[in-house]
């Protein structure tokens, strides 16, 4: 990375509850007071932003994100826009309003898919059509960016697509950030990657072995090259990963803490969760389960200080960095060298792990990046 580049770190707000274990009853029910505790701990630890989840068992991300922004000074909420569940013009207005009210701290996570049951439960008519959902997402983002960039002539933004038709669309107030709040985008399928190449600012991946991440980045760079050659559109992307983290002063303590997260899971429940994750049509979730299956005979270790043991119980970015501050910081920097500049981390429970990583990990990462003339944005 060049001297002008920087790395950003984000944390996570557990809006469906929290605790030391997964796959068992919650120890801490979700509440606005707890969200603020986690957010303020993350801000103090040196994290720049915080991901607000969008699952069906989570509190509404826009309201939680607004609450978090109101109770912190620097922390940026990363909130999901879900094409198909909200109109693009309304979504643009909500995002630009939050950007104004937070002083330019809004970040947007574009979420196209989820489990089929969740998509059905939210009334998405395209719950069974994977590639068409990404086609719709591309139109959605065309409209969102269009109304954000409306020229002020009073005519508004017009759009005629397969999924959206807009006449005179406007977004008031305008966003604070120029040209607009950054768009984070995940999707490992070919359809998803093509839309990300054309529309996103940050392409998000779930934690995987370093070589897998390098391959995904290379694929995205090829999509960017194809975009320039076929449409004359020249763009660049930043790359990010979503992962868990377990850091302790010794490696033995770290692995003990990692396995403890699973210590309350019943064998029958483990099997049922494996079946649930197998039903998804999300390519990135399938990749997570492939890693889990391939590493069963290695105690789910998929690389140095990289563990997939949580993947069968929780969906999403379940792969974890596990080790000492020196070990985990070295692994993170290997990903930085591969082209990753955005990390969204979390751990169980989220309050204490934000404090632990703030004390043990972040100072070491910051020092090692500074030695390479790379800064952490805060």
Tab-separated table of C-alpha atoms in Angstrom:
chain	number	residue	atom	x	y	z
A	1	UNK	CA	0.000	0.000	0.000
A	2	UNK	CA	1.169	3.524	-0.671
A	3	UNK	CA	1.999	6.164	1.924
A	4	UNK	CA	-1.292	7.965	1.290
A	5	UNK	CA	-3.434	4.943	2.112
A	6	UNK	CA	-5.012	4.104	5.425
A	7	UNK	CA	-6.794	1.221	7.080
A	8	UNK	CA	-10.135	1.437	8.888
A	9	UNK	CA	-11.465	-0.796	11.634
A	10	UNK	CA	-15.101	-1.316	12.520
A	11	UNK	CA	-16.900	-3.113	15.354
A	12	UNK	CA	-20.420	-4.573	15.630
A	13	UNK	CA	-23.607	-3.753	17.554
A	14	UNK	CA	-25.405	-6.998	18.606
A	15	UNK	CA	-29.006	-5.871	18.135
A	16	UNK	CA	-30.375	-9.394	18.543
A	17	UNK	CA	-28.778	-9.876	21.974
A	18	UNK	CA	-25.385	-10.837	23.314
A	19	UNK	CA	-23.463	-13.142	25.599
A	20	UNK	CA	-20.355	-15.241	26.071
A	21	UNK	CA	-21.735	-18.181	24.089
A	22	UNK	CA	-23.558	-18.834	20.825
A	23	UNK	CA	-26.189	-21.478	20.229
A	24	UNK	CA	-27.771	-21.043	23.645
A	25	UNK	CA	-30.099	-18.682	25.503
A	26	UNK	CA	-29.101	-15.030	25.503
A	27	UNK	CA	-27.319	-13.707	28.559
A	28	UNK	CA	-28.044	-10.098	27.599
A	29	UNK	CA	-31.248	-9.029	25.935
A	30	UNK	CA	-30.980	-6.239	23.360
A	31	UNK	CA	-31.581	-2.741	24.704
A	32	UNK	CA	-30.777	0.823	23.771
A	33	UNK	CA	-28.637	1.133	26.900
A	34	UNK	CA	-26.504	-1.860	25.925
A	35	UNK	CA	-26.115	-0.687	22.321
A	36	UNK	CA	-24.724	2.596	23.640
A	37	UNK	CA	-22.342	0.770	25.977
A	38	UNK	CA	-20.945	-1.293	23.110
A	39	UNK	CA	-20.741	1.694	20.763
A	40	UNK	CA	-18.940	3.871	23.287
A	41	UNK	CA	-16.545	1.038	24.145
A	42	UNK	CA	-15.792	0.579	20.429
A	43	UNK	CA	-15.191	4.302	19.974
A	44	UNK	CA	-12.858	4.376	22.981
A	45	UNK	CA	-11.022	1.308	21.648
A	46	UNK	CA	-10.177	3.156	18.437
A	47	UNK	CA	-12.738	1.744	16.014
A	48	UNK	CA	-13.909	4.165	13.347
A	49	UNK	CA	-17.332	2.698	12.612
A	50	UNK	CA	-19.766	0.044	13.710
A	51	UNK	CA	-21.848	-2.375	11.671
A	52	UNK	CA	-25.567	-2.508	12.493
A	53	UNK	CA	-26.964	-5.934	11.443
A	54	UNK	CA	-30.042	-6.392	9.274
A	55	UNK	CA	-31.354	-9.885	10.061
A	56	UNK	CA	-34.979	-10.624	10.838
A	57	UNK	CA	-34.199	-11.167	14.525
A	58	UNK	CA	-32.460	-7.796	14.860
A	59	UNK	CA	-33.751	-4.395	15.898
A	60	UNK	CA	-34.234	-1.922	13.050
A	61	UNK	CA	-30.827	-0.731	11.884
A	62	UNK	CA	-31.808	2.811	10.940
A	63	UNK	CA	-33.223	3.614	14.345
A	64	UNK	CA	-30.385	1.898	16.203
A	65	UNK	CA	-27.815	3.611	13.987
A	66	UNK	CA	-29.361	7.000	14.673
A	67	UNK	CA	-29.344	6.262	18.408
A	68	UNK	CA	-25.693	5.183	18.293
A	69	UNK	CA	-24.678	8.297	16.355
A	70	UNK	CA	-26.468	10.494	18.891
A	71	UNK	CA	-24.547	8.914	21.781
A	72	UNK	CA	-21.047	8.965	20.277
A	73	UNK	CA	-18.849	11.704	18.864
A	74	UNK	CA	-16.800	10.041	16.122
A	75	UNK	CA	-18.204	6.542	15.583
A	76	UNK	CA	-19.877	6.042	12.200
A	77	UNK	CA	-22.917	3.726	11.926
A	78	UNK	CA	-22.834	1.332	8.970
A	79	UNK	CA	-26.522	0.697	8.205
A	80	UNK	CA	-28.164	-1.613	5.677
A	81	UNK	CA	-30.150	-0.549	2.660
A	82	UNK	CA	-32.131	-3.562	1.449
A	83	UNK	CA	-33.352	-3.267	-2.160
A	84	UNK	CA	-36.808	-4.709	-2.551
A	85	UNK	CA	-37.825	-3.889	1.015
A	86	UNK	CA	-37.672	-0.104	0.706
A	87	UNK	CA	-37.961	2.339	-2.176
A	88	UNK	CA	-34.637	3.762	-3.392
A	89	UNK	CA	-35.742	7.394	-3.131
A	90	UNK	CA	-36.909	6.937	0.457
A	91	UNK	CA	-33.691	5.070	1.281
A	92	UNK	CA	-31.635	7.928	-0.168
A	93	UNK	CA	-33.550	10.469	1.922
A	94	UNK	CA	-33.088	8.443	5.087
A	95	UNK	CA	-29.356	8.091	4.489
A	96	UNK	CA	-28.784	11.741	3.656
A	97	UNK	CA	-30.861	12.823	6.665
A	98	UNK	CA	-28.750	10.627	8.937
A	99	UNK	CA	-25.621	11.996	7.280
A	100	UNK	CA	-26.739	15.543	8.055
A	101	UNK	CA	-27.833	14.824	11.624
A	102	UNK	CA	-24.646	12.926	12.462
A	103	UNK	CA	-22.294	15.470	10.926
A	104	UNK	CA	-21.283	13.330	7.963
A	105	UNK	CA	-20.949	9.976	9.716
A	106	UNK	CA	-23.405	7.794	7.766
A	107	UNK	CA	-22.099	4.654	6.056
A	108	UNK	CA	-24.335	2.426	3.929
A	109	UNK	CA	-24.240	-1.372	3.686
A	110	UNK	CA	-26.066	-2.621	0.577
A	111	UNK	CA	-27.671	-5.980	1.438
A	112	UNK	CA	-29.143	-7.816	-1.537
A	113	UNK	CA	-29.903	-11.285	-0.180
A	114	UNK	CA	-30.309	-13.394	2.911
A	115	UNK	CA	-31.790	-16.766	3.758
A	116	UNK	CA	-34.826	-17.592	1.574
A	117	UNK	CA	-37.027	-17.820	4.683
A	118	UNK	CA	-36.011	-14.313	5.730
A	119	UNK	CA	-36.651	-12.943	2.250
A	120	UNK	CA	-40.088	-14.582	2.219
A	121	UNK	CA	-40.851	-13.273	5.699
A	122	UNK	CA	-40.098	-9.717	4.605
A	123	UNK	CA	-42.270	-10.047	1.503
A	124	UNK	CA	-39.497	-9.857	-1.097
A	125	UNK	CA	-41.095	-10.996	-4.384
A	126	UNK	CA	-37.674	-12.032	-5.711
A	127	UNK	CA	-36.872	-14.372	-2.814
A	128	UNK	CA	-36.277	-17.254	-5.234
A	129	UNK	CA	-34.407	-15.390	-7.950
A	130	UNK	CA	-30.782	-14.792	-6.950
A	131	UNK	CA	-29.401	-13.039	-10.048
A	132	UNK	CA	-32.541	-10.959	-10.557
A	133	UNK	CA	-32.145	-9.592	-7.026
A	134	UNK	CA	-28.739	-8.241	-8.024
A	135	UNK	CA	-30.228	-6.808	-11.215
A	136	UNK	CA	-32.713	-4.987	-9.018
A	137	UNK	CA	-29.927	-3.843	-6.690
A	138	UNK	CA	-28.089	-2.235	-9.607
A	139	UNK	CA	-31.209	-0.246	-10.530
A	140	UNK	CA	-31.806	0.608	-6.873
A	141	UNK	CA	-28.320	2.089	-6.539
A	142	UNK	CA	-28.682	3.944	-9.844
A	143	UNK	CA	-31.710	5.709	-8.363
A	144	UNK	CA	-30.133	6.313	-4.950
A	145	UNK	CA	-27.038	7.878	-6.498
A	146	UNK	CA	-29.182	9.727	-9.015
A	147	UNK	CA	-31.274	11.537	-6.432
A	148	UNK	CA	-28.188	12.200	-4.284
A	149	UNK	CA	-26.558	13.857	-7.274
A	150	UNK	CA	-29.626	15.737	-8.535
A	151	UNK	CA	-28.411	19.010	-10.043
A	152	UNK	CA	-30.746	21.352	-8.164
A	153	UNK	CA	-32.565	22.496	-11.296
A	154	UNK	CA	-35.900	21.663	-9.720
A	155	UNK	CA	-36.704	18.989	-12.284
A	156	UNK	CA	-35.613	16.113	-10.101
A	157	UNK	CA	-34.173	12.780	-11.197
A	158	UNK	CA	-35.913	10.562	-13.740
A	159	UNK	CA	-35.317	6.852	-14.157
A	160	UNK	CA	-36.915	4.132	-16.246
A	161	UNK	CA	-35.856	0.589	-15.438
A	162	UNK	CA	-37.264	-2.900	-15.169
A	163	UNK	CA	-37.767	-2.707	-11.408
A	164	UNK	CA	-37.973	1.047	-10.715
A	165	UNK	CA	-39.584	3.982	-12.487
A	166	UNK	CA	-38.989	7.424	-10.983
A	167	UNK	CA	-40.150	10.852	-12.138
A	168	UNK	CA	-38.743	13.957	-10.496
A	169	UNK	CA	-37.031	12.094	-7.678
A	170	UNK	CA	-35.292	14.255	-5.064
A	171	UNK	CA	-33.448	13.643	-1.812
A	172	UNK	CA	-33.594	16.396	0.776
A	173	UNK	CA	-31.460	17.233	2.602
A	174	UNK	CA	-28.392	16.550	0.493
A	175	UNK	CA	-25.707	14.322	2.035
A	176	UNK	CA	-22.844	15.968	3.908
A	177	UNK	CA	-20.222	13.616	2.500
A	178	UNK	CA	-18.997	14.282	-1.017
A	179	UNK	CA	-20.194	12.882	-3.317
A	180	UNK	CA	-22.296	10.712	-0.984
A	181	UNK	CA	-22.040	8.345	2.014
A	182	UNK	CA	-19.740	5.420	1.118
A	183	UNK	CA	-21.481	2.298	-0.154
A	184	UNK	CA	-20.278	-1.015	1.291
A	185	UNK	CA	-21.339	-4.049	-0.724
A	186	UNK	CA	-21.102	-7.811	-0.185
A	187	UNK	CA	-21.835	-10.605	-2.629
A	188	UNK	CA	-19.557	-13.422	-3.776
A	189	UNK	CA	-21.491	-14.586	-6.833
A	190	UNK	CA	-20.572	-13.400	-10.323
A	191	UNK	CA	-23.778	-11.371	-10.454
A	192	UNK	CA	-22.986	-9.720	-7.134
A	193	UNK	CA	-19.399	-8.945	-8.045
A	194	UNK	CA	-20.386	-7.300	-11.317
A	195	UNK	CA	-22.841	-4.993	-9.549
A	196	UNK	CA	-20.262	-4.204	-6.862
A	197	UNK	CA	-17.672	-3.324	-9.505
A	198	UNK	CA	-20.041	-0.822	-11.082
A	199	UNK	CA	-21.709	0.646	-7.999
A	200	UNK	CA	-19.855	0.095	-4.697
A	201	UNK	CA	-17.135	2.004	-2.874
A	202	UNK	CA	-16.050	-0.859	-0.592
A	203	UNK	CA	-16.368	-4.505	-1.597
A	204	UNK	CA	-16.922	-6.626	1.522
A	205	UNK	CA	-15.899	-10.258	1.923
A	206	UNK	CA	-16.360	-12.611	4.835
A	207	UNK	CA	-13.221	-13.873	6.531
A	208	UNK	CA	-11.466	-16.581	4.522
A	209	UNK	CA	-7.908	-17.893	4.098
A	210	UNK	CA	-5.541	-15.290	2.713
A	211	UNK	CA	-5.228	-16.957	-0.699
A	212	UNK	CA	-9.010	-17.077	-1.090
A	213	UNK	CA	-9.201	-13.361	-0.352
A	214	UNK	CA	-6.443	-12.641	-2.868
A	215	UNK	CA	-8.390	-14.582	-5.491
A	216	UNK	CA	-11.570	-12.608	-4.795
A	217	UNK	CA	-9.721	-9.307	-5.048
A	218	UNK	CA	-8.176	-10.418	-8.339
A	219	UNK	CA	-11.654	-11.304	-9.640
A	220	UNK	CA	-12.961	-7.888	-8.654
A	221	UNK	CA	-10.037	-6.139	-10.314
A	222	UNK	CA	-10.808	-8.085	-13.493
A	223	UNK	CA	-14.454	-6.984	-13.316
A	224	UNK	CA	-13.256	-3.382	-12.994
A	225	UNK	CA	-11.017	-3.854	-16.021
A	226	UNK	CA	-13.904	-5.367	-18.004
A	227	UNK	CA	-16.130	-2.471	-16.970
A	228	UNK	CA	-13.647	0.021	-18.373
A	229	UNK	CA	-13.196	-1.911	-21.601
A	230	UNK	CA	-16.898	-2.544	-22.273
A	231	UNK	CA	-18.553	0.589	-20.885
A	232	UNK	CA	-15.696	3.083	-20.655
A	233	UNK	CA	-16.273	3.401	-16.899
A	234	UNK	CA	-13.103	3.766	-14.853
A	235	UNK	CA	-13.544	2.992	-11.147
A	236	UNK	CA	-11.550	1.826	-8.158
A	237	UNK	CA	-12.662	-0.166	-5.136
A	238	UNK	CA	-11.541	-0.572	-1.572
A	239	UNK	CA	-11.732	-4.044	-0.066
A	240	UNK	CA	-12.943	-5.153	3.344
A	241	UNK	CA	-13.482	-8.308	5.360
A	242	UNK	CA	-15.937	-9.200	8.118
A	243	UNK	CA	-14.574	-11.531	10.800
A	244	UNK	CA	-14.565	-12.448	14.471
A	245	UNK	CA	-11.565	-11.886	16.726
A	246	UNK	CA	-10.345	-13.543	19.931
A	247	UNK	CA	-7.193	-11.944	21.336
A	248	UNK	CA	-5.518	-12.806	24.620
A	249	UNK	CA	-2.074	-12.306	26.105
A	250	UNK	CA	-1.121	-15.931	25.386
A	251	UNK	CA	-2.066	-18.191	22.496
A	252	UNK	CA	-3.323	-20.867	24.894
A	253	UNK	CA	-5.702	-18.387	26.517
A	254	UNK	CA	-6.948	-17.229	23.124
A	255	UNK	CA	-7.813	-20.708	21.874
A	256	UNK	CA	-9.454	-21.587	25.183
A	257	UNK	CA	-11.602	-18.457	24.901
A	258	UNK	CA	-12.487	-19.266	21.275
A	259	UNK	CA	-13.646	-22.799	22.017
A	260	UNK	CA	-15.548	-21.560	25.053
A	261	UNK	CA	-17.893	-19.638	22.729
A	262	UNK	CA	-19.152	-23.021	21.464
A	263	UNK	CA	-19.183	-24.767	24.817
A	264	UNK	CA	-22.976	-24.554	25.312
A	265	UNK	CA	-24.007	-25.869	21.882
A	266	UNK	CA	-25.838	-29.197	21.930
A	267	UNK	CA	-24.794	-31.734	19.214
A	268	UNK	CA	-28.334	-31.946	17.810
A	269	UNK	CA	-28.532	-28.188	17.558
A	270	UNK	CA	-25.182	-28.095	15.753
A	271	UNK	CA	-26.507	-30.480	13.118
A	272	UNK	CA	-29.728	-28.508	12.660
A	273	UNK	CA	-27.786	-25.272	12.181
A	274	UNK	CA	-25.565	-26.928	9.590
A	275	UNK	CA	-28.693	-27.902	7.653
A	276	UNK	CA	-30.072	-24.362	7.920
A	277	UNK	CA	-26.925	-22.803	6.474
A	278	UNK	CA	-26.896	-25.388	3.670
A	279	UNK	CA	-30.266	-24.062	2.419
A	280	UNK	CA	-29.011	-20.588	1.548
A	281	UNK	CA	-28.538	-19.456	-2.043
A	282	UNK	CA	-25.936	-16.893	-0.908
A	283	UNK	CA	-22.567	-17.778	-2.431
A	284	UNK	CA	-20.580	-16.235	0.428
A	285	UNK	CA	-22.439	-18.346	3.021
A	286	UNK	CA	-21.779	-21.467	0.973
A	287	UNK	CA	-18.080	-20.581	0.943
A	288	UNK	CA	-18.141	-20.287	4.740
A	289	UNK	CA	-19.694	-23.733	5.051
A	290	UNK	CA	-17.182	-25.184	2.604
A	291	UNK	CA	-14.383	-23.940	4.848
A	292	UNK	CA	-16.104	-25.434	7.873
A	293	UNK	CA	-16.496	-28.845	6.237
A	294	UNK	CA	-12.981	-28.909	4.814
A	295	UNK	CA	-11.388	-28.123	8.169
A	296	UNK	CA	-13.250	-30.545	10.448
A	297	UNK	CA	-10.220	-32.812	10.744
A	298	UNK	CA	-7.981	-29.851	11.654
A	299	UNK	CA	-10.110	-28.548	14.528
A	300	UNK	CA	-11.516	-26.021	12.028
A	301	UNK	CA	-8.169	-24.251	11.648
A	302	UNK	CA	-8.052	-22.885	8.095
A	303	UNK	CA	-4.791	-20.943	8.306
A	304	UNK	CA	-2.376	-19.427	10.799
A	305	UNK	CA	-4.488	-18.006	13.650
A	306	UNK	CA	-7.607	-18.400	11.482
A	307	UNK	CA	-10.520	-20.541	12.719
A	308	UNK	CA	-13.882	-21.498	11.199
A	309	UNK	CA	-15.312	-23.246	14.253
A	310	UNK	CA	-18.217	-20.813	14.660
A	311	UNK	CA	-19.457	-21.188	11.081
A	312	UNK	CA	-21.989	-23.952	11.623
A	313	UNK	CA	-23.705	-22.151	14.507
A	314	UNK	CA	-23.808	-18.577	13.314
A	315	UNK	CA	-24.181	-17.353	9.761
A	316	UNK	CA	-22.326	-14.482	8.196
A	317	UNK	CA	-18.719	-13.620	8.911
A	318	UNK	CA	-18.035	-16.414	11.405
A	319	UNK	CA	-14.332	-17.020	10.685
A	320	UNK	CA	-12.216	-15.765	13.585
A	321	UNK	CA	-8.706	-14.440	14.070
A	322	UNK	CA	-7.409	-16.203	17.206
A	323	UNK	CA	-4.136	-15.577	19.009
A	324	UNK	CA	-1.932	-13.093	20.796
A	325	UNK	CA	-1.829	-9.391	19.869
A	326	UNK	CA	1.386	-9.981	17.911
A	327	UNK	CA	-0.030	-12.973	16.059
A	328	UNK	CA	-3.396	-11.442	15.171
A	329	UNK	CA	-1.859	-8.109	14.169
A	330	UNK	CA	0.574	-9.956	11.873
A	331	UNK	CA	-2.343	-11.797	10.262
A	332	UNK	CA	-4.301	-8.567	9.778
A	333	UNK	CA	-1.301	-6.915	8.160
A	334	UNK	CA	-0.956	-9.864	5.776
A	335	UNK	CA	-4.486	-9.078	4.615
A	336	UNK	CA	-3.591	-5.387	4.349
A	337	UNK	CA	-0.653	-6.340	2.124
A	338	UNK	CA	-3.099	-8.332	-0.017
A	339	UNK	CA	-5.213	-5.214	-0.576
A	340	UNK	CA	-7.693	-5.187	2.316
A	341	UNK	CA	-8.163	-1.754	3.894
A	342	UNK	CA	-11.375	-2.212	5.885
A	343	UNK	CA	-11.897	-4.675	8.742
A	344	UNK	CA	-15.211	-5.259	10.516
A	345	UNK	CA	-14.465	-7.239	13.664
A	346	UNK	CA	-16.484	-8.526	16.608
A	347	UNK	CA	-16.348	-10.972	19.504
A	348	UNK	CA	-18.441	-12.502	22.281
A	349	UNK	CA	-19.574	-10.687	24.315
A	350	UNK	CA	-19.229	-7.559	22.223
A	351	UNK	CA	-18.801	-5.097	25.080
A	352	UNK	CA	-15.911	-6.881	26.793
A	353	UNK	CA	-14.241	-7.916	23.536
A	354	UNK	CA	-14.301	-4.314	22.294
A	355	UNK	CA	-12.504	-3.352	25.494
A	356	UNK	CA	-10.022	-6.240	25.245
A	357	UNK	CA	-9.126	-5.558	21.616
A	358	UNK	CA	-8.858	-1.855	22.385
A	359	UNK	CA	-6.321	-2.597	25.105
A	360	UNK	CA	-4.382	-5.489	23.563
A	361	UNK	CA	-4.765	-5.476	19.779
A	362	UNK	CA	-5.394	-2.000	18.408
A	363	UNK	CA	-2.204	-0.369	19.781
A	364	UNK	CA	-0.075	-3.163	18.281
A	365	UNK	CA	-1.824	-2.957	14.903
A	366	UNK	CA	-1.483	0.813	14.871
A	367	UNK	CA	2.238	0.615	15.672
A	368	UNK	CA	2.950	-2.012	13.017
A	369	UNK	CA	1.000	-0.112	10.360
A	370	UNK	CA	2.799	3.124	11.263
A	371	UNK	CA	6.074	1.354	10.638
A	372	UNK	CA	4.812	0.872	7.070
A	373	UNK	CA	3.613	4.511	6.846
A	374	UNK	CA	0.000	3.346	6.907
A	375	UNK	CA	-2.419	5.016	9.298
A	376	UNK	CA	-5.581	3.846	11.032
A	377	UNK	CA	-8.443	6.218	10.323
A	378	UNK	CA	-10.436	7.265	13.379
